[in-house]
Tab-separated table of C-alpha atoms in Angstrom:
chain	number	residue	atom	x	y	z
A	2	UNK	CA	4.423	-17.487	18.662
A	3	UNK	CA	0.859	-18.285	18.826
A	4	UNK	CA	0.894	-21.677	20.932
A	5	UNK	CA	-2.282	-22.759	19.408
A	6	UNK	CA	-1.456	-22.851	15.862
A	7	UNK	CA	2.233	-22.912	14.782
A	8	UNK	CA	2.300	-19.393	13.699
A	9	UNK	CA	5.229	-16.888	14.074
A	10	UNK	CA	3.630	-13.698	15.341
A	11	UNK	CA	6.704	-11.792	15.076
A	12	UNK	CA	10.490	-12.526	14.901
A	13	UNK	CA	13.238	-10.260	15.009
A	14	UNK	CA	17.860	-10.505	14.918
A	15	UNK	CA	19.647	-7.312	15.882
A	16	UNK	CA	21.410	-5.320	15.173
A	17	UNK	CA	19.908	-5.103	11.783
A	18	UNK	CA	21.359	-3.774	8.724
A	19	UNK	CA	19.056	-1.399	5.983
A	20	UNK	CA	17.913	-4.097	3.134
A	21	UNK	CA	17.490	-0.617	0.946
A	22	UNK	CA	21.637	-0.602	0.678
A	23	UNK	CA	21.317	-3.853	-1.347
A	24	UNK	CA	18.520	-2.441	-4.103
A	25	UNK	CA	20.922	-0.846	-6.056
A	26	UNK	CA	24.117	-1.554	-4.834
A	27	UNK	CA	26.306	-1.166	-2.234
A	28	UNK	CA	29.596	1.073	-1.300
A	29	UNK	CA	32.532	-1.098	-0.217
A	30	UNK	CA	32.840	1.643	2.585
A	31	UNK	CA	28.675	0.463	3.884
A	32	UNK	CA	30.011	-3.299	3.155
A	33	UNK	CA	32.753	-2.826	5.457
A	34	UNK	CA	31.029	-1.529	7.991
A	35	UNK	CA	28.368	-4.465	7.713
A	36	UNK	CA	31.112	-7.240	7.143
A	37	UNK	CA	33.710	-6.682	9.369
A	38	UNK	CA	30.724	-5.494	12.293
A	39	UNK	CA	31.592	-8.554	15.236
A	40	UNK	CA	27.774	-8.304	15.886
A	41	UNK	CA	27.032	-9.919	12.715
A	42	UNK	CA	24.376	-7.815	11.638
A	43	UNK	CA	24.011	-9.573	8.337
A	44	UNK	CA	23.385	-12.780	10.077
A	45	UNK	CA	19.656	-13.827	10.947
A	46	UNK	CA	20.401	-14.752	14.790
A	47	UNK	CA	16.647	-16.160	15.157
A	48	UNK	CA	17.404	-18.745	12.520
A	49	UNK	CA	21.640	-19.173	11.737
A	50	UNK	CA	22.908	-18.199	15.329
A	51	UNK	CA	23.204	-21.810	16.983
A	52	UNK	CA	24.265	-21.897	21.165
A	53	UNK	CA	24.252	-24.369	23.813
A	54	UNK	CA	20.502	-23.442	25.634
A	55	UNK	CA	22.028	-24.408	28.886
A	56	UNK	CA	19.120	-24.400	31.570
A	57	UNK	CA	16.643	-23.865	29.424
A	58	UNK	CA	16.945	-27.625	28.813
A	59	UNK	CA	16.151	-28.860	31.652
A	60	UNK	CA	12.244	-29.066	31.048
A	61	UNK	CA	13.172	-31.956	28.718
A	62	UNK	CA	15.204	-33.912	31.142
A	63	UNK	CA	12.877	-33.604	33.763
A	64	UNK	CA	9.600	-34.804	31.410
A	65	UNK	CA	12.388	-37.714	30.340
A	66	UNK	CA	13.076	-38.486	34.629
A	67	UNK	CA	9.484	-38.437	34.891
A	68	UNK	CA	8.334	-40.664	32.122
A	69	UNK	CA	11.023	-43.177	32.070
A	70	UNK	CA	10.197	-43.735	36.118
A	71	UNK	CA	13.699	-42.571	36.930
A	72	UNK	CA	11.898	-40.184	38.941
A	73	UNK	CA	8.340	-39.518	40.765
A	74	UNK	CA	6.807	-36.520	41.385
A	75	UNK	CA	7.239	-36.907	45.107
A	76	UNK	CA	10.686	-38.063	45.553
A	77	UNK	CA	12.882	-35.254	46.536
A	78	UNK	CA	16.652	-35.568	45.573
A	79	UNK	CA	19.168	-33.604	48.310
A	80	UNK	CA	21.252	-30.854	46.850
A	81	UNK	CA	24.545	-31.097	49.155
A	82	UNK	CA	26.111	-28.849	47.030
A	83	UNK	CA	28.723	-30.854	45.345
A	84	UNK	CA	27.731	-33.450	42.993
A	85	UNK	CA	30.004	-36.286	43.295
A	86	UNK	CA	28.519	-39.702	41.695
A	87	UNK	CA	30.159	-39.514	38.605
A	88	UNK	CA	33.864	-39.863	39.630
A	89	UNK	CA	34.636	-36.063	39.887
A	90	UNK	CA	32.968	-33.106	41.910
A	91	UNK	CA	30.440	-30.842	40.033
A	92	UNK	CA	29.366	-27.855	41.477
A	93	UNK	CA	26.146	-27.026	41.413
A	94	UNK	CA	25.599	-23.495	41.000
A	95	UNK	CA	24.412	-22.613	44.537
A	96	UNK	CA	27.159	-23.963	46.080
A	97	UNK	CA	29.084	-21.263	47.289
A	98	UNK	CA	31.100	-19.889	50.380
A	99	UNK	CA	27.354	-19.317	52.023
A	100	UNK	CA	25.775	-21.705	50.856
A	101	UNK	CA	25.861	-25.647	50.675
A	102	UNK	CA	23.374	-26.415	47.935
A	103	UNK	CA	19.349	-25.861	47.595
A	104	UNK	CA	18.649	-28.957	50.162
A	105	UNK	CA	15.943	-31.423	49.381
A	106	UNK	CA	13.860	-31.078	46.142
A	107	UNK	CA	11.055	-32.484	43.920
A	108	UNK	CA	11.154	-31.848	40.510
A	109	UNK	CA	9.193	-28.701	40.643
A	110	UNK	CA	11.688	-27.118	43.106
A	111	UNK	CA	14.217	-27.886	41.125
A	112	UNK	CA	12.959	-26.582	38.124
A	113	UNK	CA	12.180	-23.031	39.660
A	114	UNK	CA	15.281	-23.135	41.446
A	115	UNK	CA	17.204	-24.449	38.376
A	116	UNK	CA	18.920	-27.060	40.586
A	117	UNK	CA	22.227	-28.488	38.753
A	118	UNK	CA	22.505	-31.046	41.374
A	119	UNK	CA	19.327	-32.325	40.769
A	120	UNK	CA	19.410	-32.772	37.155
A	121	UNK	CA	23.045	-34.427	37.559
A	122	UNK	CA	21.468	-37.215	39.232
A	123	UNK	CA	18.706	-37.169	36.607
A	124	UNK	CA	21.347	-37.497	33.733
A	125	UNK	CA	23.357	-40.061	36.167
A	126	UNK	CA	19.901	-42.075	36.598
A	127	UNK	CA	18.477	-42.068	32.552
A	128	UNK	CA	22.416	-43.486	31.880
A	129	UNK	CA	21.832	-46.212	34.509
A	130	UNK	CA	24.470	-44.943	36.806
A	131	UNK	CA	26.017	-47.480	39.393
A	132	UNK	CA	29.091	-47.176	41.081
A	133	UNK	CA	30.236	-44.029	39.721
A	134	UNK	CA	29.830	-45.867	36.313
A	135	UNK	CA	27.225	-44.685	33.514
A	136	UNK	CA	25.639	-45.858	30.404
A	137	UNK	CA	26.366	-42.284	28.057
A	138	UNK	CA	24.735	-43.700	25.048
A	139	UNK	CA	21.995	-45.607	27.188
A	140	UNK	CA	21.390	-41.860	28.941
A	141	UNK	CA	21.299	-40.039	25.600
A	142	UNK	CA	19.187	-42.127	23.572
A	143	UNK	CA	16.455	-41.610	26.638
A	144	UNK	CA	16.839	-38.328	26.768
A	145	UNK	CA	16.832	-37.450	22.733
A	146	UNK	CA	13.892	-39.701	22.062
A	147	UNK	CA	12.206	-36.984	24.493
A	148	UNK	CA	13.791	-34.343	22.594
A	149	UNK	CA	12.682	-34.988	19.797
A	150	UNK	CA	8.810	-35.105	20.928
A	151	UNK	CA	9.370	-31.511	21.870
A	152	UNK	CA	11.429	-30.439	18.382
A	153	UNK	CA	14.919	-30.227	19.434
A	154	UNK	CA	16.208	-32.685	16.999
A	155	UNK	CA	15.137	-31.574	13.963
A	156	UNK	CA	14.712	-28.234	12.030
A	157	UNK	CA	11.388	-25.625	13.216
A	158	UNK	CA	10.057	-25.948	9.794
A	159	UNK	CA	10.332	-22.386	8.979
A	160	UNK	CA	9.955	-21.110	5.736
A	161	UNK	CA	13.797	-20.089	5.789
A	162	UNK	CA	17.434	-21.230	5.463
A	163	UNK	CA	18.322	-22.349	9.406
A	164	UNK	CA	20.769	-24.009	11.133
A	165	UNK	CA	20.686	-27.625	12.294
A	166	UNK	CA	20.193	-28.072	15.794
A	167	UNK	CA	22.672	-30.504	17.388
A	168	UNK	CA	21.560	-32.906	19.667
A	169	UNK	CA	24.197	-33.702	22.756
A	170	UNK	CA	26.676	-36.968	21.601
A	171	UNK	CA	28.702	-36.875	24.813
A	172	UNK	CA	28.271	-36.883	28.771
A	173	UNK	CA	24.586	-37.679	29.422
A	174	UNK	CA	25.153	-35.759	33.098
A	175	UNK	CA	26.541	-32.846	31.821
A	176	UNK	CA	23.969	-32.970	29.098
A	177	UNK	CA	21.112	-32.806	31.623
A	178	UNK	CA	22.160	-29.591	32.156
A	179	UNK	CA	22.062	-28.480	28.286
A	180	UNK	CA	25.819	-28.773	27.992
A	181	UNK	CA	27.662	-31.201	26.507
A	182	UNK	CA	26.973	-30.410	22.578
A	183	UNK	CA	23.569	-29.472	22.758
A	184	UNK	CA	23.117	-26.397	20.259
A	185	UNK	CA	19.781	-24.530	18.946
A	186	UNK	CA	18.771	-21.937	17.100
A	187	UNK	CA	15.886	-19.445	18.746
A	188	UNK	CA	13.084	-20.486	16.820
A	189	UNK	CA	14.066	-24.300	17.810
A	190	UNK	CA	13.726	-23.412	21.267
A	191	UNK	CA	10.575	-21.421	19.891
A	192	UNK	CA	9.036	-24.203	19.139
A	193	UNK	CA	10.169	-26.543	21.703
A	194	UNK	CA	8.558	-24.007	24.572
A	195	UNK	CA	5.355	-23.711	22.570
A	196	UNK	CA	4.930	-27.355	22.469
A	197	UNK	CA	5.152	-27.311	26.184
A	198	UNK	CA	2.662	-24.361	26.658
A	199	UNK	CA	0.089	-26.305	24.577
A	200	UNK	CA	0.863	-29.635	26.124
A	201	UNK	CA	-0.116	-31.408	22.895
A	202	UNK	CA	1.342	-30.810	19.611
A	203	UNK	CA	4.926	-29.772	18.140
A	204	UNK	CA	4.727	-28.205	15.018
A	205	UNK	CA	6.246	-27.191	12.217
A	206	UNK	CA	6.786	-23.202	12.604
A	207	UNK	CA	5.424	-21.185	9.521
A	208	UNK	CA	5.621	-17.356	8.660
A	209	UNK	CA	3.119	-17.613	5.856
A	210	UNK	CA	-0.589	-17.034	6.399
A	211	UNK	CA	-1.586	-16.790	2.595
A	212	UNK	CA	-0.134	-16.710	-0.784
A	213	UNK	CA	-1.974	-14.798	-3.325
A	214	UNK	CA	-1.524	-15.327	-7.251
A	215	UNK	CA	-0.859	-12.225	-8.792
A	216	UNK	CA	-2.430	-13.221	-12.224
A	217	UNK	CA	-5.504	-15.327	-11.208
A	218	UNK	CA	-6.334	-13.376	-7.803
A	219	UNK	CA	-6.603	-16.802	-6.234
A	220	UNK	CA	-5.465	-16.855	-2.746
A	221	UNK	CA	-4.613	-20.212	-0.492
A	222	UNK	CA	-4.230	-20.128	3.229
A	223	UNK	CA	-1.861	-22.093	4.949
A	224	UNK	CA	-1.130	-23.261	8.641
A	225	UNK	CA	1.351	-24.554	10.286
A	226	UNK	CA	2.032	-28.861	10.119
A	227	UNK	CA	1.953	-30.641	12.572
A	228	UNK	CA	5.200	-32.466	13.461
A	229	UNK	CA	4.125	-34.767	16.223
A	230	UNK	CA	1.311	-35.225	18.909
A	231	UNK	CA	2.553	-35.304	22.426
A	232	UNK	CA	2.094	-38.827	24.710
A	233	UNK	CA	3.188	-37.050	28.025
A	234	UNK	CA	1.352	-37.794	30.392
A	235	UNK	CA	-0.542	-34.338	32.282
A	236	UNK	CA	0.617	-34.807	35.903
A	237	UNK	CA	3.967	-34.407	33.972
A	238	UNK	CA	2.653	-31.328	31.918
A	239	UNK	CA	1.637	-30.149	35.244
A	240	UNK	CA	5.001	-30.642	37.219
A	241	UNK	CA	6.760	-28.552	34.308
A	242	UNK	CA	4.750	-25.747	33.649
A	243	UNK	CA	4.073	-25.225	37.187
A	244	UNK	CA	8.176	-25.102	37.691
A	245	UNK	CA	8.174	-22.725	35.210
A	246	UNK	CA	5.245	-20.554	36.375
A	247	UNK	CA	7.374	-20.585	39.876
A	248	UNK	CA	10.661	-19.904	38.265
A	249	UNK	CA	8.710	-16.308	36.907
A	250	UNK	CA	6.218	-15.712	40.014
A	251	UNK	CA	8.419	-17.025	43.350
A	252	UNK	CA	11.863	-15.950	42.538
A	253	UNK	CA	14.246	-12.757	41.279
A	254	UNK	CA	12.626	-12.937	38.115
A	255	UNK	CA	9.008	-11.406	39.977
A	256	UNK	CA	9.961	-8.060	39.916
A	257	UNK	CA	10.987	-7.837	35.920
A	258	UNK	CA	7.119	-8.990	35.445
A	259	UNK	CA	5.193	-7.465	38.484
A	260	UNK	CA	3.387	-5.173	35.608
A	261	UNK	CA	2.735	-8.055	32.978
A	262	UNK	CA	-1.355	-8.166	33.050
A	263	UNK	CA	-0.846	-12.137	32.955
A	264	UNK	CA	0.637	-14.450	34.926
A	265	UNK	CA	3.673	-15.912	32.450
A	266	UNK	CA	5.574	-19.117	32.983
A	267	UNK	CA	9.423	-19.318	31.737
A	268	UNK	CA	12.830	-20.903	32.218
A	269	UNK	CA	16.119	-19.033	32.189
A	270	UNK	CA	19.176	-19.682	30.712
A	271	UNK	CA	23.129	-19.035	29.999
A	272	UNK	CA	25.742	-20.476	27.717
A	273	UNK	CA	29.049	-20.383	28.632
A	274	UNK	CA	31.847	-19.333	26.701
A	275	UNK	CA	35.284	-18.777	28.195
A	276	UNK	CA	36.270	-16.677	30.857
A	277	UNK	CA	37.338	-14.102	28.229
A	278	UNK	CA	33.863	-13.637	26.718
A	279	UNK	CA	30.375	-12.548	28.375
A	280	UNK	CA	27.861	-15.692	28.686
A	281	UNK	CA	25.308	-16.087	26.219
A	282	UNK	CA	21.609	-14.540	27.546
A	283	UNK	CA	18.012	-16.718	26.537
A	284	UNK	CA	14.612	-17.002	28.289
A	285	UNK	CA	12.106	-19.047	27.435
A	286	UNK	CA	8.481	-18.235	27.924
A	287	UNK	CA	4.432	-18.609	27.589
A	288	UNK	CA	1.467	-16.802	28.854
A	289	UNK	CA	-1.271	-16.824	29.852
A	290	UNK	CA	-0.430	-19.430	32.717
A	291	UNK	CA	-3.754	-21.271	33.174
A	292	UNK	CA	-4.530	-20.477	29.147
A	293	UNK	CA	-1.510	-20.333	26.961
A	294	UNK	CA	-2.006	-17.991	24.014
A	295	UNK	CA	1.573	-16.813	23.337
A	296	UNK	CA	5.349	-18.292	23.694
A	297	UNK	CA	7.959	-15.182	23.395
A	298	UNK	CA	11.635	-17.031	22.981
A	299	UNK	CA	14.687	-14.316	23.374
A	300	UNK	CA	18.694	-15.424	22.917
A	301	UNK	CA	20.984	-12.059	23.600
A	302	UNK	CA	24.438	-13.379	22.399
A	303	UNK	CA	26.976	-12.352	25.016
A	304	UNK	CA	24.001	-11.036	26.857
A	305	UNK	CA	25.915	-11.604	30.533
A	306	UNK	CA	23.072	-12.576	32.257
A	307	UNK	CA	19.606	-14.509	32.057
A	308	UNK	CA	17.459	-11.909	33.876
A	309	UNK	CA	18.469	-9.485	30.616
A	310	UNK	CA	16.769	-11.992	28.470
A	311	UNK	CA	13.989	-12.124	30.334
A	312	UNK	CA	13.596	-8.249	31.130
A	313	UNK	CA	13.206	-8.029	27.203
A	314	UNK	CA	10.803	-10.898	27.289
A	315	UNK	CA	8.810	-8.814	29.724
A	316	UNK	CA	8.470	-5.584	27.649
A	317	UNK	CA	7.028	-7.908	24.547
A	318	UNK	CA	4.376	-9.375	27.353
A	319	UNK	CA	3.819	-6.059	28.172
A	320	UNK	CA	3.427	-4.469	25.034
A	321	UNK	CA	1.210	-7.518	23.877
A	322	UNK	CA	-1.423	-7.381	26.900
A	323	UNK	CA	-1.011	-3.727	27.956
A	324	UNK	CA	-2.382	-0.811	25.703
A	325	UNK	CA	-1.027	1.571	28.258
A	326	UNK	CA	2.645	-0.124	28.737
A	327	UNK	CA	2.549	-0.298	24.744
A	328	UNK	CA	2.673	3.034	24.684
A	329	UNK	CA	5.552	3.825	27.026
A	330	UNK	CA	7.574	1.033	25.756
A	331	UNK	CA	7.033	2.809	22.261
A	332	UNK	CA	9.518	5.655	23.447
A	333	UNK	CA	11.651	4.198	25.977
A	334	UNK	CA	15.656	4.484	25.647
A	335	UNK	CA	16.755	1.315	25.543
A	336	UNK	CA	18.936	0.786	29.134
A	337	UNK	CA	22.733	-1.061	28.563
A	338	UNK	CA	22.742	-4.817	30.144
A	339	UNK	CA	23.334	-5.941	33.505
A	340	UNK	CA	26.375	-7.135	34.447
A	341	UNK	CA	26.342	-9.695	37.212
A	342	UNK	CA	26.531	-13.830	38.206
A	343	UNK	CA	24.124	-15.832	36.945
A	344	UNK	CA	21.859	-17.821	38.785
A	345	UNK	CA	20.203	-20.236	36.603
């Protein structure tokens, strides 16, 4: 997306099917092979497919610690490991046989290091927590209304059938994490990254540039609405998109983008399924850093891990800024995922 204006630069669901099947109709052998395909390639992932964004969420819980003063900039909250305020133990995802939990962080560490710990005690704080007791509807309603500034409780606005998004209605610490019910469609997470890359206005998405009359000639542009203007204040801009710039430049991500010509700022995530079924993939994204132009969103369903996501972010930064990279990318085989633990 361009960042600046609303507009969907490009947008793409695989596996695709060949629209030319449909002109004149179709065998029942093709239909079959469309219709009973488990990849669903006659569904429009980027605006039907729905999942839970998981870390990718945490931007808005942090902007709602922040701006609610359940949080400052400089506090820093100490990852132990286990998270146990709420009346049972959650793990954060660091904790492990070698390791305890991240230690102390602000909310920039915790951001880049995707600290579950940390945004436990956010969700435990926004509900009022006390005595392993919390407020779940006090701890939603704070963290929606923020939501909703960014786009994540309403449709994008594009010129399409899409799904609703569903905002969380249970567990305000578990939601913190983007669990609980939370579920988006890609170009709702579209446009909730691009409204943090410009750091002042959500808008409505649009695919159109121009309609043209065919009998009077006359042609009217359009641009994308705007939904809302942003009242975040910028040291909180600045906390986010610097956690985000650090989750891309400081950690395992650094190699995947060592060759982007710009410095890009992103958040990974997973969805989890069952322990029968791969984790959903997604990676949201902007760049330039200091300058946002451009906000590239990707969701691989059953992807396995986050750092596929954000590979194929990569390649679209790549092929955007790099003439040379374009090129290459152009006739590259495309490599089967990585299958590993995720560490967002």
């Amino acid at each position: 997306m361009n960042v600046k204006t609303g507009e969907v630069l490009a947008m793409a669901s695989y596996p695709d099917y060949n629209p030319q099947s449909f002109a004149n109709g179709i065998s029942s052998e093709e239909w079959k092979s469309y219709s009973e395909n488990k990849s669903y390639p006659l569904l429009n992932k980027a605006i039907q497919s729905a999942y839970e964004p998981g870390s990718i969420f945490k931007m808005v819980t942090a902007i709602a610690g922040l701006e609610s003063g359940n949080i400052t900039l400089t506090e820093r909250i100490n990852d132990t490991g286990q998270y146990i305020k709420y009346g049972e133990k959650r793990n954060c995802w660091y904790y492990t046989d070698y390791h305890t939990g991240h230690g102390p962080l602000n909310v920039i560490g915790a951001i880049e290091k995707s600290c579950n710990y940390f945004f436990y005690e956010m969700g435990y704080r926004l509900g009022g927590g006390h005595n392993l007791i919390v407020d779940n509807e006090k701890g939603l309603n704070k963290l929606k209304k923020y939501a909703g500034k960014y786009g994540l409780t309403s449709k994008s606005g594009i010129e399409l059938p899409e799904a609703d998004p569903t905002f969380s209605s249970i567990d305000v610490v578990r939601s913190s994490i983007g669990q609980g019910t939370n579920n988006y469609t890609p170009v709702q997470l579209s446009r909730y990254v691009t409204t943090v890359a410009n750091g002042k206005t959500c808008y409505d998405l649009t695919l159109v540039d121009k309609t043209v009359n065919t009998v009077s000639k006359k042609t009217t542009t359009n641009s994308a609405k705007k939904k809302n203007t942003l009242d975040v204040s910028s040291s909180t801009l600045s906390a986010i998109k610097t956690g985000m710039k650090n989750v891309v430049n400081s950690g395992s991500l650094t190699t995947l983008f060592s060759k982007v010509p710009v410095i890009v700022a992103g958040k990974t995530g997973t969805a989890q399924i069952n322990a029968n079924e791969p984790n959903h993939a997604l990676f949201v994204s902007f760049a330039p850093y200091s300058n946002p132009e451009i906000s590239v969103t990707v969701q691989i369903p059953n992807g396995y891990t986050s750092s596929n996501a954000a590979e194929l972010a990569s390649n679209v930064y790549k092929y955007y800024y790099d003439k040379n990279s374009r090129k290459k990318l152009l006739n590259k085989k495309v490599s089967s995922p990585t299958i590993g633990t995720v560490h967002d």
